[in-house]
């Protein structure tokens, strides 16, 4: 055994597990007022993004999402999908990003196979998602993303929850 291998057991001085969640928290602490997201008319700092992610994670917890549950999301590259990639793991749940180009039958299969508890969905996909939900085996809570930067008047509601309202039910101290 090499002398380099001795006395190097994992400890606070030489080992810190890295995860996207630790990267987000570190970035929030180092660059709190730097822009993190710019999307159409909206922009958020790292501090704001962190707070929104924590609130969304808390809101998911409040509706019963637990460690190991699957939360699916079908959306374009918007701030909401970015936040979901942090919020869902904060609860300990599994993120299941669904390709926006899939047909209803394939989406239905994915939702059933993943045993999704929640689906976060952009209302622009209301037609394909409504068809995909017709024969799902389990009850799925739907959270609608309503993009404020486009006209969504022709898009039907898919679920009973709206993203921003749902996020605001969360606790920022979660």
PDB file of C-alpha atoms in Angstrom:
ATOM      1  CA  UNK A   1       0.000   0.000   0.000  1.00  0.00           C
ATOM      2  CA  UNK A   2       1.254   3.438  -0.912  1.00  0.00           C
ATOM      3  CA  UNK A   3       1.718   6.042   1.806  1.00  0.00           C
ATOM      4  CA  UNK A   4      -0.708   8.179  -0.217  1.00  0.00           C
ATOM      5  CA  UNK A   5      -3.488   5.720   0.635  1.00  0.00           C
ATOM      6  CA  UNK A   6      -3.123   5.961   4.402  1.00  0.00           C
ATOM      7  CA  UNK A   7      -5.160   8.236   6.652  1.00  0.00           C
ATOM      8  CA  UNK A   8      -7.348   9.411   3.790  1.00  0.00           C
ATOM      9  CA  UNK A   9     -10.744   8.197   4.922  1.00  0.00           C
ATOM     10  CA  UNK A  10     -13.595  10.504   3.946  1.00  0.00           C
ATOM     11  CA  UNK A  11     -14.030  13.422   6.330  1.00  0.00           C
ATOM     12  CA  UNK A  12     -15.156  17.058   6.248  1.00  0.00           C
ATOM     13  CA  UNK A  13     -11.690  18.244   5.265  1.00  0.00           C
ATOM     14  CA  UNK A  14     -11.309  16.103   2.158  1.00  0.00           C
ATOM     15  CA  UNK A  15     -14.766  15.076   0.995  1.00  0.00           C
ATOM     16  CA  UNK A  16     -17.960  16.928   0.197  1.00  0.00           C
ATOM     17  CA  UNK A  17     -20.645  15.148  -1.813  1.00  0.00           C
ATOM     18  CA  UNK A  18     -21.521  17.244  -4.862  1.00  0.00           C
ATOM     19  CA  UNK A  19     -24.977  17.497  -6.335  1.00  0.00           C
ATOM     20  CA  UNK A  20     -26.914  19.991  -8.431  1.00  0.00           C
ATOM     21  CA  UNK A  21     -28.671  21.042  -5.223  1.00  0.00           C
ATOM     22  CA  UNK A  22     -25.373  21.918  -3.546  1.00  0.00           C
ATOM     23  CA  UNK A  23     -24.320  23.822  -6.685  1.00  0.00           C
ATOM     24  CA  UNK A  24     -27.551  25.842  -6.567  1.00  0.00           C
ATOM     25  CA  UNK A  25     -27.131  26.670  -2.882  1.00  0.00           C
ATOM     26  CA  UNK A  26     -23.472  27.607  -3.357  1.00  0.00           C
ATOM     27  CA  UNK A  27     -24.294  29.827  -6.342  1.00  0.00           C
ATOM     28  CA  UNK A  28     -27.096  31.514  -4.386  1.00  0.00           C
ATOM     29  CA  UNK A  29     -24.645  32.258  -1.561  1.00  0.00           C
ATOM     30  CA  UNK A  30     -21.814  33.526  -3.779  1.00  0.00           C
ATOM     31  CA  UNK A  31     -23.789  35.351  -6.505  1.00  0.00           C
ATOM     32  CA  UNK A  32     -27.153  36.202  -4.900  1.00  0.00           C
ATOM     33  CA  UNK A  33     -27.818  39.282  -7.037  1.00  0.00           C
ATOM     34  CA  UNK A  34     -26.493  38.011 -10.374  1.00  0.00           C
ATOM     35  CA  UNK A  35     -29.003  37.140 -13.067  1.00  0.00           C
ATOM     36  CA  UNK A  36     -29.658  33.422 -13.224  1.00  0.00           C
ATOM     37  CA  UNK A  37     -32.549  33.264 -15.680  1.00  0.00           C
ATOM     38  CA  UNK A  38     -33.652  35.617 -18.424  1.00  0.00           C
ATOM     39  CA  UNK A  39     -36.719  34.513 -20.347  1.00  0.00           C
ATOM     40  CA  UNK A  40     -38.780  36.885 -22.472  1.00  0.00           C
ATOM     41  CA  UNK A  41     -40.008  39.605 -20.066  1.00  0.00           C
ATOM     42  CA  UNK A  42     -38.947  37.755 -16.895  1.00  0.00           C
ATOM     43  CA  UNK A  43     -35.603  37.607 -15.142  1.00  0.00           C
ATOM     44  CA  UNK A  44     -34.589  36.120 -11.803  1.00  0.00           C
ATOM     45  CA  UNK A  45     -31.444  36.402  -9.691  1.00  0.00           C
ATOM     46  CA  UNK A  46     -29.805  33.336  -8.155  1.00  0.00           C
ATOM     47  CA  UNK A  47     -31.307  34.302  -4.801  1.00  0.00           C
ATOM     48  CA  UNK A  48     -34.791  34.503  -6.329  1.00  0.00           C
ATOM     49  CA  UNK A  49     -34.356  31.215  -8.204  1.00  0.00           C
ATOM     50  CA  UNK A  50     -33.275  29.461  -5.017  1.00  0.00           C
ATOM     51  CA  UNK A  51     -36.239  30.866  -3.085  1.00  0.00           C
ATOM     52  CA  UNK A  52     -38.670  29.824  -5.847  1.00  0.00           C
ATOM     53  CA  UNK A  53     -37.209  26.304  -5.975  1.00  0.00           C
ATOM     54  CA  UNK A  54     -37.493  25.890  -2.209  1.00  0.00           C
ATOM     55  CA  UNK A  55     -41.090  27.151  -2.238  1.00  0.00           C
ATOM     56  CA  UNK A  56     -42.015  24.801  -5.079  1.00  0.00           C
ATOM     57  CA  UNK A  57     -40.380  21.860  -3.277  1.00  0.00           C
ATOM     58  CA  UNK A  58     -42.344  22.747  -0.150  1.00  0.00           C
ATOM     59  CA  UNK A  59     -45.579  22.952  -2.142  1.00  0.00           C
ATOM     60  CA  UNK A  60     -44.904  19.496  -3.637  1.00  0.00           C
ATOM     61  CA  UNK A  61     -44.318  18.139  -0.142  1.00  0.00           C
ATOM     62  CA  UNK A  62     -47.611  19.673   1.031  1.00  0.00           C
ATOM     63  CA  UNK A  63     -49.579  17.732  -1.607  1.00  0.00           C
ATOM     64  CA  UNK A  64     -47.949  14.484  -0.558  1.00  0.00           C
ATOM     65  CA  UNK A  65     -44.946  14.066  -2.859  1.00  0.00           C
ATOM     66  CA  UNK A  66     -42.475  11.896  -0.959  1.00  0.00           C
ATOM     67  CA  UNK A  67     -38.957  10.522  -1.387  1.00  0.00           C
ATOM     68  CA  UNK A  68     -38.875   8.199  -4.396  1.00  0.00           C
ATOM     69  CA  UNK A  69     -42.132   9.457  -5.962  1.00  0.00           C
ATOM     70  CA  UNK A  70     -42.049  10.404  -9.632  1.00  0.00           C
ATOM     71  CA  UNK A  71     -42.901  13.920 -10.789  1.00  0.00           C
ATOM     72  CA  UNK A  72     -43.211  14.264 -14.559  1.00  0.00           C
ATOM     73  CA  UNK A  73     -42.826  17.486 -16.500  1.00  0.00           C
ATOM     74  CA  UNK A  74     -43.674  18.301 -20.091  1.00  0.00           C
ATOM     75  CA  UNK A  75     -42.741  21.836 -21.021  1.00  0.00           C
ATOM     76  CA  UNK A  76     -40.597  23.964 -23.239  1.00  0.00           C
ATOM     77  CA  UNK A  77     -37.307  25.392 -21.992  1.00  0.00           C
ATOM     78  CA  UNK A  78     -38.869  27.911 -19.601  1.00  0.00           C
ATOM     79  CA  UNK A  79     -37.993  29.054 -16.077  1.00  0.00           C
ATOM     80  CA  UNK A  80     -40.517  26.557 -14.714  1.00  0.00           C
ATOM     81  CA  UNK A  81     -38.686  23.538 -16.146  1.00  0.00           C
ATOM     82  CA  UNK A  82     -35.386  24.928 -14.840  1.00  0.00           C
ATOM     83  CA  UNK A  83     -36.898  25.294 -11.366  1.00  0.00           C
ATOM     84  CA  UNK A  84     -38.382  21.792 -11.531  1.00  0.00           C
ATOM     85  CA  UNK A  85     -34.920  20.321 -12.076  1.00  0.00           C
ATOM     86  CA  UNK A  86     -33.986  21.589  -8.606  1.00  0.00           C
ATOM     87  CA  UNK A  87     -37.326  21.548  -6.753  1.00  0.00           C
ATOM     88  CA  UNK A  88     -38.193  17.925  -7.448  1.00  0.00           C
ATOM     89  CA  UNK A  89     -34.876  16.546  -6.107  1.00  0.00           C
ATOM     90  CA  UNK A  90     -35.196  18.857  -3.063  1.00  0.00           C
ATOM     91  CA  UNK A  91     -38.192  16.763  -2.023  1.00  0.00           C
ATOM     92  CA  UNK A  92     -36.275  13.575  -2.799  1.00  0.00           C
ATOM     93  CA  UNK A  93     -38.532  12.772  -5.729  1.00  0.00           C
ATOM     94  CA  UNK A  94     -37.518  11.600  -9.190  1.00  0.00           C
ATOM     95  CA  UNK A  95     -37.828  13.980 -12.136  1.00  0.00           C
ATOM     96  CA  UNK A  96     -39.267  12.482 -15.299  1.00  0.00           C
ATOM     97  CA  UNK A  97     -38.864  14.965 -18.167  1.00  0.00           C
ATOM     98  CA  UNK A  98     -41.161  14.015 -21.048  1.00  0.00           C
ATOM     99  CA  UNK A  99     -40.151  14.906 -24.597  1.00  0.00           C
ATOM    100  CA  UNK A 100     -42.512  17.527 -26.036  1.00  0.00           C
ATOM    101  CA  UNK A 101     -42.627  15.766 -29.419  1.00  0.00           C
ATOM    102  CA  UNK A 102     -44.147  12.496 -28.202  1.00  0.00           C
ATOM    103  CA  UNK A 103     -47.601  11.224 -29.126  1.00  0.00           C
ATOM    104  CA  UNK A 104     -50.388  10.647 -26.538  1.00  0.00           C
ATOM    105  CA  UNK A 105     -49.980   6.852 -26.519  1.00  0.00           C
ATOM    106  CA  UNK A 106     -46.270   7.095 -25.675  1.00  0.00           C
ATOM    107  CA  UNK A 107     -46.872   9.761 -23.021  1.00  0.00           C
ATOM    108  CA  UNK A 108     -49.574   7.558 -21.495  1.00  0.00           C
ATOM    109  CA  UNK A 109     -47.132   4.643 -21.362  1.00  0.00           C
ATOM    110  CA  UNK A 110     -44.459   6.816 -19.711  1.00  0.00           C
ATOM    111  CA  UNK A 111     -46.883   8.161 -17.099  1.00  0.00           C
ATOM    112  CA  UNK A 112     -48.103   4.651 -16.261  1.00  0.00           C
ATOM    113  CA  UNK A 113     -44.656   3.063 -16.281  1.00  0.00           C
ATOM    114  CA  UNK A 114     -43.130   5.795 -14.106  1.00  0.00           C
ATOM    115  CA  UNK A 115     -46.101   5.740 -11.723  1.00  0.00           C
ATOM    116  CA  UNK A 116     -46.110   9.552 -11.817  1.00  0.00           C
ATOM    117  CA  UNK A 117     -47.827  11.242  -8.877  1.00  0.00           C
ATOM    118  CA  UNK A 118     -47.663  14.742 -10.403  1.00  0.00           C
ATOM    119  CA  UNK A 119     -47.453  16.087 -13.949  1.00  0.00           C
ATOM    120  CA  UNK A 120     -46.259  19.643 -14.486  1.00  0.00           C
ATOM    121  CA  UNK A 121     -47.439  20.567 -17.967  1.00  0.00           C
ATOM    122  CA  UNK A 122     -47.296  23.570 -20.245  1.00  0.00           C
ATOM    123  CA  UNK A 123     -50.849  24.389 -21.329  1.00  0.00           C
ATOM    124  CA  UNK A 124     -49.634  24.561 -24.929  1.00  0.00           C
ATOM    125  CA  UNK A 125     -49.706  20.746 -24.825  1.00  0.00           C
ATOM    126  CA  UNK A 126     -53.298  20.518 -23.569  1.00  0.00           C
ATOM    127  CA  UNK A 127     -54.516  18.434 -26.522  1.00  0.00           C
ATOM    128  CA  UNK A 128     -51.830  15.751 -26.443  1.00  0.00           C
ATOM    129  CA  UNK A 129     -51.763  15.580 -22.634  1.00  0.00           C
ATOM    130  CA  UNK A 130     -55.550  15.367 -22.312  1.00  0.00           C
ATOM    131  CA  UNK A 131     -55.526  12.376 -24.663  1.00  0.00           C
ATOM    132  CA  UNK A 132     -52.582  10.805 -22.829  1.00  0.00           C
ATOM    133  CA  UNK A 133     -54.390  11.086 -19.488  1.00  0.00           C
ATOM    134  CA  UNK A 134     -57.510   9.243 -20.682  1.00  0.00           C
ATOM    135  CA  UNK A 135     -56.302   5.795 -19.604  1.00  0.00           C
ATOM    136  CA  UNK A 136     -53.753   6.400 -16.872  1.00  0.00           C
ATOM    137  CA  UNK A 137     -53.826   3.811 -14.106  1.00  0.00           C
ATOM    138  CA  UNK A 138     -53.241   6.121 -11.149  1.00  0.00           C
ATOM    139  CA  UNK A 139     -54.473   9.541 -10.089  1.00  0.00           C
ATOM    140  CA  UNK A 140     -52.051  12.218 -11.244  1.00  0.00           C
ATOM    141  CA  UNK A 141     -52.146  15.785  -9.922  1.00  0.00           C
ATOM    142  CA  UNK A 142     -51.708  18.197 -12.814  1.00  0.00           C
ATOM    143  CA  UNK A 143     -49.959  21.544 -12.415  1.00  0.00           C
ATOM    144  CA  UNK A 144     -50.511  23.831 -15.414  1.00  0.00           C
ATOM    145  CA  UNK A 145     -47.743  26.122 -16.609  1.00  0.00           C
ATOM    146  CA  UNK A 146     -49.328  29.246 -18.017  1.00  0.00           C
ATOM    147  CA  UNK A 147     -46.629  31.117 -19.965  1.00  0.00           C
ATOM    148  CA  UNK A 148     -47.282  34.809 -19.286  1.00  0.00           C
ATOM    149  CA  UNK A 149     -45.274  35.854 -22.331  1.00  0.00           C
ATOM    150  CA  UNK A 150     -47.567  34.303 -24.939  1.00  0.00           C
ATOM    151  CA  UNK A 151     -51.293  34.388 -25.591  1.00  0.00           C
ATOM    152  CA  UNK A 152     -52.677  31.276 -23.900  1.00  0.00           C
ATOM    153  CA  UNK A 153     -56.355  32.101 -24.349  1.00  0.00           C
ATOM    154  CA  UNK A 154     -56.810  29.267 -26.858  1.00  0.00           C
ATOM    155  CA  UNK A 155     -55.221  26.671 -24.545  1.00  0.00           C
ATOM    156  CA  UNK A 156     -57.489  24.740 -22.191  1.00  0.00           C
ATOM    157  CA  UNK A 157     -56.654  24.097 -18.566  1.00  0.00           C
ATOM    158  CA  UNK A 158     -55.354  20.583 -18.051  1.00  0.00           C
ATOM    159  CA  UNK A 159     -55.350  20.341 -14.271  1.00  0.00           C
ATOM    160  CA  UNK A 160     -56.708  22.002 -11.172  1.00  0.00           C
ATOM    161  CA  UNK A 161     -53.490  23.747 -10.133  1.00  0.00           C
ATOM    162  CA  UNK A 162     -51.645  26.647 -11.770  1.00  0.00           C
ATOM    163  CA  UNK A 163     -47.841  26.794 -11.398  1.00  0.00           C
ATOM    164  CA  UNK A 164     -47.384  30.279  -9.884  1.00  0.00           C
ATOM    165  CA  UNK A 165     -50.338  29.936  -7.508  1.00  0.00           C
ATOM    166  CA  UNK A 166     -49.131  26.481  -6.485  1.00  0.00           C
ATOM    167  CA  UNK A 167     -45.563  27.743  -5.949  1.00  0.00           C
ATOM    168  CA  UNK A 168     -46.893  30.490  -3.684  1.00  0.00           C
ATOM    169  CA  UNK A 169     -48.441  27.895  -1.337  1.00  0.00           C
ATOM    170  CA  UNK A 170     -44.910  26.739  -0.490  1.00  0.00           C
ATOM    171  CA  UNK A 171     -42.750  27.797   2.432  1.00  0.00           C
ATOM    172  CA  UNK A 172     -39.481  29.547   1.563  1.00  0.00           C
ATOM    173  CA  UNK A 173     -37.963  28.187   4.804  1.00  0.00           C
ATOM    174  CA  UNK A 174     -38.564  24.534   3.804  1.00  0.00           C
TER     175      UNK A 174
END
